[in-house]
Coordinates of N, CA, C and O in Angstrom, one line a residue:
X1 N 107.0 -21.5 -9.1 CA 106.0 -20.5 -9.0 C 105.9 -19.7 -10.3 O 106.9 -19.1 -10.7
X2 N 104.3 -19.6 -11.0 CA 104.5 -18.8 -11.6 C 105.1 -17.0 -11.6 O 105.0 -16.4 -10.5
X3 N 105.4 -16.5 -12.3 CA 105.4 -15.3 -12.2 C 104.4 -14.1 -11.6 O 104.6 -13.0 -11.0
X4 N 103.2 -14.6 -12.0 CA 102.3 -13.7 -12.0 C 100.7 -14.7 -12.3 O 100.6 -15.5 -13.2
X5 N 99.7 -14.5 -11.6 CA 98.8 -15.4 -11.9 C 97.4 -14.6 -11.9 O 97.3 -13.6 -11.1
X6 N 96.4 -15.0 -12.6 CA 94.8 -14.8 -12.5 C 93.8 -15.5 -12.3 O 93.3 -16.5 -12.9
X7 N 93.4 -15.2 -11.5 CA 92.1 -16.2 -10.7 C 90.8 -16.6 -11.7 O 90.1 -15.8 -12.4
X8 N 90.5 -17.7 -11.6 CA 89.1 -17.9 -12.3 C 88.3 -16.2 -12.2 O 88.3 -15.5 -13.2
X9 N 87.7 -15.7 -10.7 CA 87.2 -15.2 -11.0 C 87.2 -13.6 -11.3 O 86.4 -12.7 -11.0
X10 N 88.6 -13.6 -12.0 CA 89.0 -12.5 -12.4 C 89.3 -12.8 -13.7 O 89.4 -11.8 -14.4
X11 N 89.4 -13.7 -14.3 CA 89.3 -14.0 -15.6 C 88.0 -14.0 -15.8 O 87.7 -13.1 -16.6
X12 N 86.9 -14.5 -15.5 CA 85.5 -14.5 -16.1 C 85.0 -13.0 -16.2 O 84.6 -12.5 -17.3
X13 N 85.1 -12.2 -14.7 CA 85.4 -11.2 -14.9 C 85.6 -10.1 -16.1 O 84.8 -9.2 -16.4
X14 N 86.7 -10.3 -16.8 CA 87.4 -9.7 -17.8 C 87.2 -10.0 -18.9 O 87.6 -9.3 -19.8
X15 N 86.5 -11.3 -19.1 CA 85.8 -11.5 -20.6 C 84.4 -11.0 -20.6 O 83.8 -10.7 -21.6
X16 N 83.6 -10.8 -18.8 CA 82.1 -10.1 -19.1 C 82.4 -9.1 -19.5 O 81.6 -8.8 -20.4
X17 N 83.4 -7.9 -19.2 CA 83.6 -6.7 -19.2 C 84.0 -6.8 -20.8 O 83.2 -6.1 -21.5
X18 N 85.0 -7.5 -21.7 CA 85.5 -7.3 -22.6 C 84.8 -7.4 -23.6 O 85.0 -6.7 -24.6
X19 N 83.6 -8.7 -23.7 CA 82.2 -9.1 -24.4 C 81.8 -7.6 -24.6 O 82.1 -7.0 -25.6
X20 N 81.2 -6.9 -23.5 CA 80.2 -5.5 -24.0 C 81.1 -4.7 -24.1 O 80.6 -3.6 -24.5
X21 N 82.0 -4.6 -24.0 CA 83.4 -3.1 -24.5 C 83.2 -3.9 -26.1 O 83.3 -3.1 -27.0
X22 N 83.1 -5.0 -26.4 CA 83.5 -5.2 -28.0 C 85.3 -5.2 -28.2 O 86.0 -4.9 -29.1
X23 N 85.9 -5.8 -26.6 CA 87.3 -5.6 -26.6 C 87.7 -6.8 -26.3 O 86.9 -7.5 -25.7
X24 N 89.0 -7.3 -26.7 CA 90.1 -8.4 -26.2 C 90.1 -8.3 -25.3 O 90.4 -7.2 -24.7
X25 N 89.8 -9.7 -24.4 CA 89.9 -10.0 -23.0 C 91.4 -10.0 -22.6 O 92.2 -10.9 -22.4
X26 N 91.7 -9.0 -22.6 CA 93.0 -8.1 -22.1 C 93.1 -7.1 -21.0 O 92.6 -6.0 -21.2
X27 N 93.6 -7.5 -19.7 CA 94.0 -7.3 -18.6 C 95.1 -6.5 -18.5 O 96.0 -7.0 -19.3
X28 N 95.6 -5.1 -17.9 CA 96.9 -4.8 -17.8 C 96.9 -4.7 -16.8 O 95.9 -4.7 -16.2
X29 N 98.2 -4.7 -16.1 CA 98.5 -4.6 -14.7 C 99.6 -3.6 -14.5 O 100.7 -3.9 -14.9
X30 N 99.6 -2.5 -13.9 CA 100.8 -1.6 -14.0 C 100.7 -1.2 -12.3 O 99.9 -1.2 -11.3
X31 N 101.8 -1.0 -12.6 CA 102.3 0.4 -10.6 C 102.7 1.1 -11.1 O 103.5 1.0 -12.0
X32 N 102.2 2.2 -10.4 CA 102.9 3.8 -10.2 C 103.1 3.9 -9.2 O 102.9 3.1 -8.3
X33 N 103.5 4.9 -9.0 CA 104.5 5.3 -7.8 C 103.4 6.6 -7.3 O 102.8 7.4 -8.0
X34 N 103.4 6.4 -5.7 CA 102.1 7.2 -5.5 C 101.3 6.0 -4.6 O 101.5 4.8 -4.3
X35 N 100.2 7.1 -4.4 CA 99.3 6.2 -3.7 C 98.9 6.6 -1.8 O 99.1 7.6 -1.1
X36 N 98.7 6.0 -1.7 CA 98.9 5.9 0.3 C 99.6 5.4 0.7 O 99.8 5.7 1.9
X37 N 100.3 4.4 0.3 CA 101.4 3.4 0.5 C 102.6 3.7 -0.2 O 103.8 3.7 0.3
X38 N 102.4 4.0 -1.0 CA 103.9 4.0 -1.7 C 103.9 3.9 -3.3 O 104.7 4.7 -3.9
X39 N 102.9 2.8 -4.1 CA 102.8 2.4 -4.5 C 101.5 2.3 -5.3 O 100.8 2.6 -4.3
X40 N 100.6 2.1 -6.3 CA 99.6 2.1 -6.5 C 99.4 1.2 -7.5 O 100.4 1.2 -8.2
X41 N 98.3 0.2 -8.1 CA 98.3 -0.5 -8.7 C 97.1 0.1 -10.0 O 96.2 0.8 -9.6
X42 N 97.2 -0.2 -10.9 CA 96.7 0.1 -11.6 C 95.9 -0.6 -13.1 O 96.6 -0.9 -14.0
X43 N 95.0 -0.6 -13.0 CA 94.4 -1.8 -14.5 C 93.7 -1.1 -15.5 O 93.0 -0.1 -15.5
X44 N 94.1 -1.8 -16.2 CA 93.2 -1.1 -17.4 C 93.1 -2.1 -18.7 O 93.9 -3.1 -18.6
X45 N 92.3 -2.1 -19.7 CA 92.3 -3.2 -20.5 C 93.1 -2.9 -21.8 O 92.9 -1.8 -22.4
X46 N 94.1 -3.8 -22.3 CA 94.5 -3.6 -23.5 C 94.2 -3.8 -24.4 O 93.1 -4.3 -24.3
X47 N 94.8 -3.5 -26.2 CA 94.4 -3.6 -27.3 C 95.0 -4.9 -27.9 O 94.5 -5.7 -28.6
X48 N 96.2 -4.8 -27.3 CA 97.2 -6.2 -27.5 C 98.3 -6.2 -26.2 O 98.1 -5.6 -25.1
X49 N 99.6 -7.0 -26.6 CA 100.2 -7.5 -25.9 C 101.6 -6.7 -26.6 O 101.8 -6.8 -27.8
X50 N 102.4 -6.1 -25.8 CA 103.5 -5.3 -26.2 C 104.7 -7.0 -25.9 O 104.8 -7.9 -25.1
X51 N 105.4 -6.7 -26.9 CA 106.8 -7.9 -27.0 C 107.3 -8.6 -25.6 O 107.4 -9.7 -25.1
X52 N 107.8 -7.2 -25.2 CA 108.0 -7.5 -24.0 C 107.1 -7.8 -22.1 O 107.4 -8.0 -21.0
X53 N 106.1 -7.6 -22.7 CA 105.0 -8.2 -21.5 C 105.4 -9.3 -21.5 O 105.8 -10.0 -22.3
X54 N 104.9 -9.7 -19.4 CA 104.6 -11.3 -19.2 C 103.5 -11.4 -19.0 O 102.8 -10.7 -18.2
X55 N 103.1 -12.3 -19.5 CA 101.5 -12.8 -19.1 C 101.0 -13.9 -18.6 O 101.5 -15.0 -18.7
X56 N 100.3 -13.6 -18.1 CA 99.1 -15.3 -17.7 C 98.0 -15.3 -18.2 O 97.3 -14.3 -18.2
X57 N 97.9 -16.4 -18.6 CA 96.7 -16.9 -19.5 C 95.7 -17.6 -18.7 O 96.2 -18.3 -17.9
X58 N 93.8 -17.5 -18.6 CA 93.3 -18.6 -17.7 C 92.1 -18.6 -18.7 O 91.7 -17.4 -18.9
X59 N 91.4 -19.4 -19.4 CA 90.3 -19.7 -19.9 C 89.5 -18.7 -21.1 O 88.4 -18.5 -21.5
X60 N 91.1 -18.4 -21.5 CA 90.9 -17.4 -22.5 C 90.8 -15.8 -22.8 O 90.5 -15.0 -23.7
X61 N 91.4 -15.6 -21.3 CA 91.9 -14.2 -20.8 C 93.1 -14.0 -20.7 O 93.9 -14.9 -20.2
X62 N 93.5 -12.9 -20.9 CA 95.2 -13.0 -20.6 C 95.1 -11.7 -19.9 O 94.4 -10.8 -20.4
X63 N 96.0 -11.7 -18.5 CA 96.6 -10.7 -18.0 C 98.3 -10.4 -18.6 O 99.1 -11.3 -19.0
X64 N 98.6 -9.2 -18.7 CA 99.7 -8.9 -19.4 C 100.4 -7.7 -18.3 O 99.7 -6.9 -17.9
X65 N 102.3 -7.8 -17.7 CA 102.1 -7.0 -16.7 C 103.7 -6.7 -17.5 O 104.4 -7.5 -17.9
X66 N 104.0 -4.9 -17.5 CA 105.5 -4.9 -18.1 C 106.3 -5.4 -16.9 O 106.0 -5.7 -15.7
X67 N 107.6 -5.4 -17.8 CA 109.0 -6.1 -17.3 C 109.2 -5.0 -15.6 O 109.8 -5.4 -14.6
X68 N 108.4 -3.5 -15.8 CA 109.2 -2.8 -14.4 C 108.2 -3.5 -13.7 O 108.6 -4.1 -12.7
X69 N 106.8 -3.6 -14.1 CA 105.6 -3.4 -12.7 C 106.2 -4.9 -12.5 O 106.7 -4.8 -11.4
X70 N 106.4 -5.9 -12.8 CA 106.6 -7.1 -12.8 C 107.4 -7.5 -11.7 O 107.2 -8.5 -11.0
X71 N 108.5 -6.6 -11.5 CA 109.6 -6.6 -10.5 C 108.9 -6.1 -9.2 O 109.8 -6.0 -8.3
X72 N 107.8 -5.9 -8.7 CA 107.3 -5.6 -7.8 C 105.8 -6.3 -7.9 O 105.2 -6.2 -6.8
X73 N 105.4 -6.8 -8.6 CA 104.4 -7.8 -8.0 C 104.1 -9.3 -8.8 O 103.1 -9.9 -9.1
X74 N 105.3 -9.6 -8.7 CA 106.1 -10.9 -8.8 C 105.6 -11.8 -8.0 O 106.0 -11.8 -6.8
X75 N 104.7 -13.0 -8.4 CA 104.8 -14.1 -7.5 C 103.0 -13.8 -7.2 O 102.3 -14.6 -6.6
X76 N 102.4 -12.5 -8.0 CA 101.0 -11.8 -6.9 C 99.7 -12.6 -7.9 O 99.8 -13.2 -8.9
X77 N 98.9 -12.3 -7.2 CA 97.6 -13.1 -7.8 C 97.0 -11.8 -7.7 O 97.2 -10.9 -6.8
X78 N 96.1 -11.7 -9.1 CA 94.9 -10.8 -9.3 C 93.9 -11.4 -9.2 O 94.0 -12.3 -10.0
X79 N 92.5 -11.3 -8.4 CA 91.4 -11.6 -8.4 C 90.5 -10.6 -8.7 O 90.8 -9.4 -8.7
X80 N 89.3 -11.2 -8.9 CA 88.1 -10.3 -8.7 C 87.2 -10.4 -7.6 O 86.4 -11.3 -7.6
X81 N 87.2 -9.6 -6.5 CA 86.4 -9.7 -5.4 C 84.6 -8.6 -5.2 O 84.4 -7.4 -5.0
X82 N 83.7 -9.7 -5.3 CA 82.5 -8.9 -5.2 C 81.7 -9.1 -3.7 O 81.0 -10.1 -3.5
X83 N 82.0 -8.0 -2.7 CA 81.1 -8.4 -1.7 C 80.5 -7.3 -1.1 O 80.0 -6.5 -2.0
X84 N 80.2 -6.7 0.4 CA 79.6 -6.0 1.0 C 80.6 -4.9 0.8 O 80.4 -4.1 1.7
X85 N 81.3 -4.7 0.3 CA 82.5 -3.6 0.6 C 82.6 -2.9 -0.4 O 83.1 -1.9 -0.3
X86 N 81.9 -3.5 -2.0 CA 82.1 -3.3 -3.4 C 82.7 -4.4 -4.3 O 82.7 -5.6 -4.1
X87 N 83.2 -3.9 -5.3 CA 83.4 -5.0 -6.5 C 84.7 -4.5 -7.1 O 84.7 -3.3 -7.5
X88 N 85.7 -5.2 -7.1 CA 87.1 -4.7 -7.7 C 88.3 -5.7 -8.0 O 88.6 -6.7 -7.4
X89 N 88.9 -5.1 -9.1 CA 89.7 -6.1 -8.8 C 91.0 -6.2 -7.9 O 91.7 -5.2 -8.0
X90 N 91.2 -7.0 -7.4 CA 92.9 -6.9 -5.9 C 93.7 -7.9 -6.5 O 93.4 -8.7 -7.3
X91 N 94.9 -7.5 -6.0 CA 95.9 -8.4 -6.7 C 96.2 -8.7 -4.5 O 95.9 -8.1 -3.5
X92 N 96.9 -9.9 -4.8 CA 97.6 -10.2 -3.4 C 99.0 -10.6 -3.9 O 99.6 -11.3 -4.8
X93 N 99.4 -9.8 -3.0 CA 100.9 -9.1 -3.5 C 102.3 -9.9 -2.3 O 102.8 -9.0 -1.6
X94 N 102.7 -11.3 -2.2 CA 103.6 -11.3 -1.4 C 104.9 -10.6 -1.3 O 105.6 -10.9 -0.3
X95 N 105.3 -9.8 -2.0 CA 106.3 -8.7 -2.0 C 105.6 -7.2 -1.0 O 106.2 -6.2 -0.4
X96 N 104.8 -7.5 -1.1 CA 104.3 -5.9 -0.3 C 104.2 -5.8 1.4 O 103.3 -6.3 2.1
X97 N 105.2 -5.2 1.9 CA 105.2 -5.4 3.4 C 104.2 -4.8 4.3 O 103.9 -5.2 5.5
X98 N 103.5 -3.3 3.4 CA 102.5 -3.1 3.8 C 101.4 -2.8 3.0 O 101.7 -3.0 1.8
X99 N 100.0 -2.4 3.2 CA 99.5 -1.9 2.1 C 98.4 -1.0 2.8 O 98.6 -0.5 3.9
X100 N 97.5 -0.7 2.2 CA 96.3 0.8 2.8 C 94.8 -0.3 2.8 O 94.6 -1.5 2.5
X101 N 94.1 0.7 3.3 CA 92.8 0.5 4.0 C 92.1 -0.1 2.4 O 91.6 -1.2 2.5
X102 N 92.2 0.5 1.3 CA 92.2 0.4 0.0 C 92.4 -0.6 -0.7 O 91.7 -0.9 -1.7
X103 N 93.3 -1.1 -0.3 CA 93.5 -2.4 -1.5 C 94.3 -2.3 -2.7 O 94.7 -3.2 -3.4
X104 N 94.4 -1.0 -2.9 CA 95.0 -0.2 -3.8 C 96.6 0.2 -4.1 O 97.2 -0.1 -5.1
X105 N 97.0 0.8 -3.0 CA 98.2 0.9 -2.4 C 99.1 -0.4 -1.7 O 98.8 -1.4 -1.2
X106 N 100.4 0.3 -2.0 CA 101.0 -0.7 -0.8 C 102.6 0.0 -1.6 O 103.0 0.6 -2.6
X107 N 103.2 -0.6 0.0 CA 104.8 -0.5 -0.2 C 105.7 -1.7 -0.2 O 105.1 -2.7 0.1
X108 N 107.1 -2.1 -0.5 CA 108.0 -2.5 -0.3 C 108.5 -2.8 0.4 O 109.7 -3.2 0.2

């Protein structure tokens, strides 16, 4: 299993968004602590890739996640989901026992 993985359409995703920012199709993935759950996930786009990040690569995107957040969403897939509910991106987290109404949150 990989470590950590990104979906087609969270990769296409992140090269439309990175195309008009004029930015590297760079993905971060972080947790804080917080949230409604416990836990909160967090993205944002990077400038590069710090030494110690792990990444997954898919069609020319890379998500990049540090060594702490990594220990807690290990094993998780980030997607991009667009439907009646809104448009965001979710990771599916098999480490998380529970999570919130949100998508956002979750615990341990």
């Amino acid at each position: 299993m990989s470590e950590i993985d990104l979906t087609p359409a969270a990769a296409a995703r992140v090269a439309a968004i990175a195309t008009k920012q004029s930015r590297p199709p760079i993905l971060r993935l972080s947790v804080d602590g917080g949230g409604c759950a416990g836990f909160s996930y967090r993205f944002g786009f990077a400038d590069g890739i710090e030494a110690d990040d792990i990444r997954a690569e898919r069609d020319g995107t890379t998500l990049v996640v540090d060594p702490i957040s990594l220990d807690l969403v290990r094993g998780s897939a980030v997607d991009y989901v667009d439907n009646m509910g809104g448009a965001s991106f979710r990771v599916t987290n098999p480490n998380a026992a529970s999570g919130c109404g949100c998508g956002s949150s979750f615990s341990i």
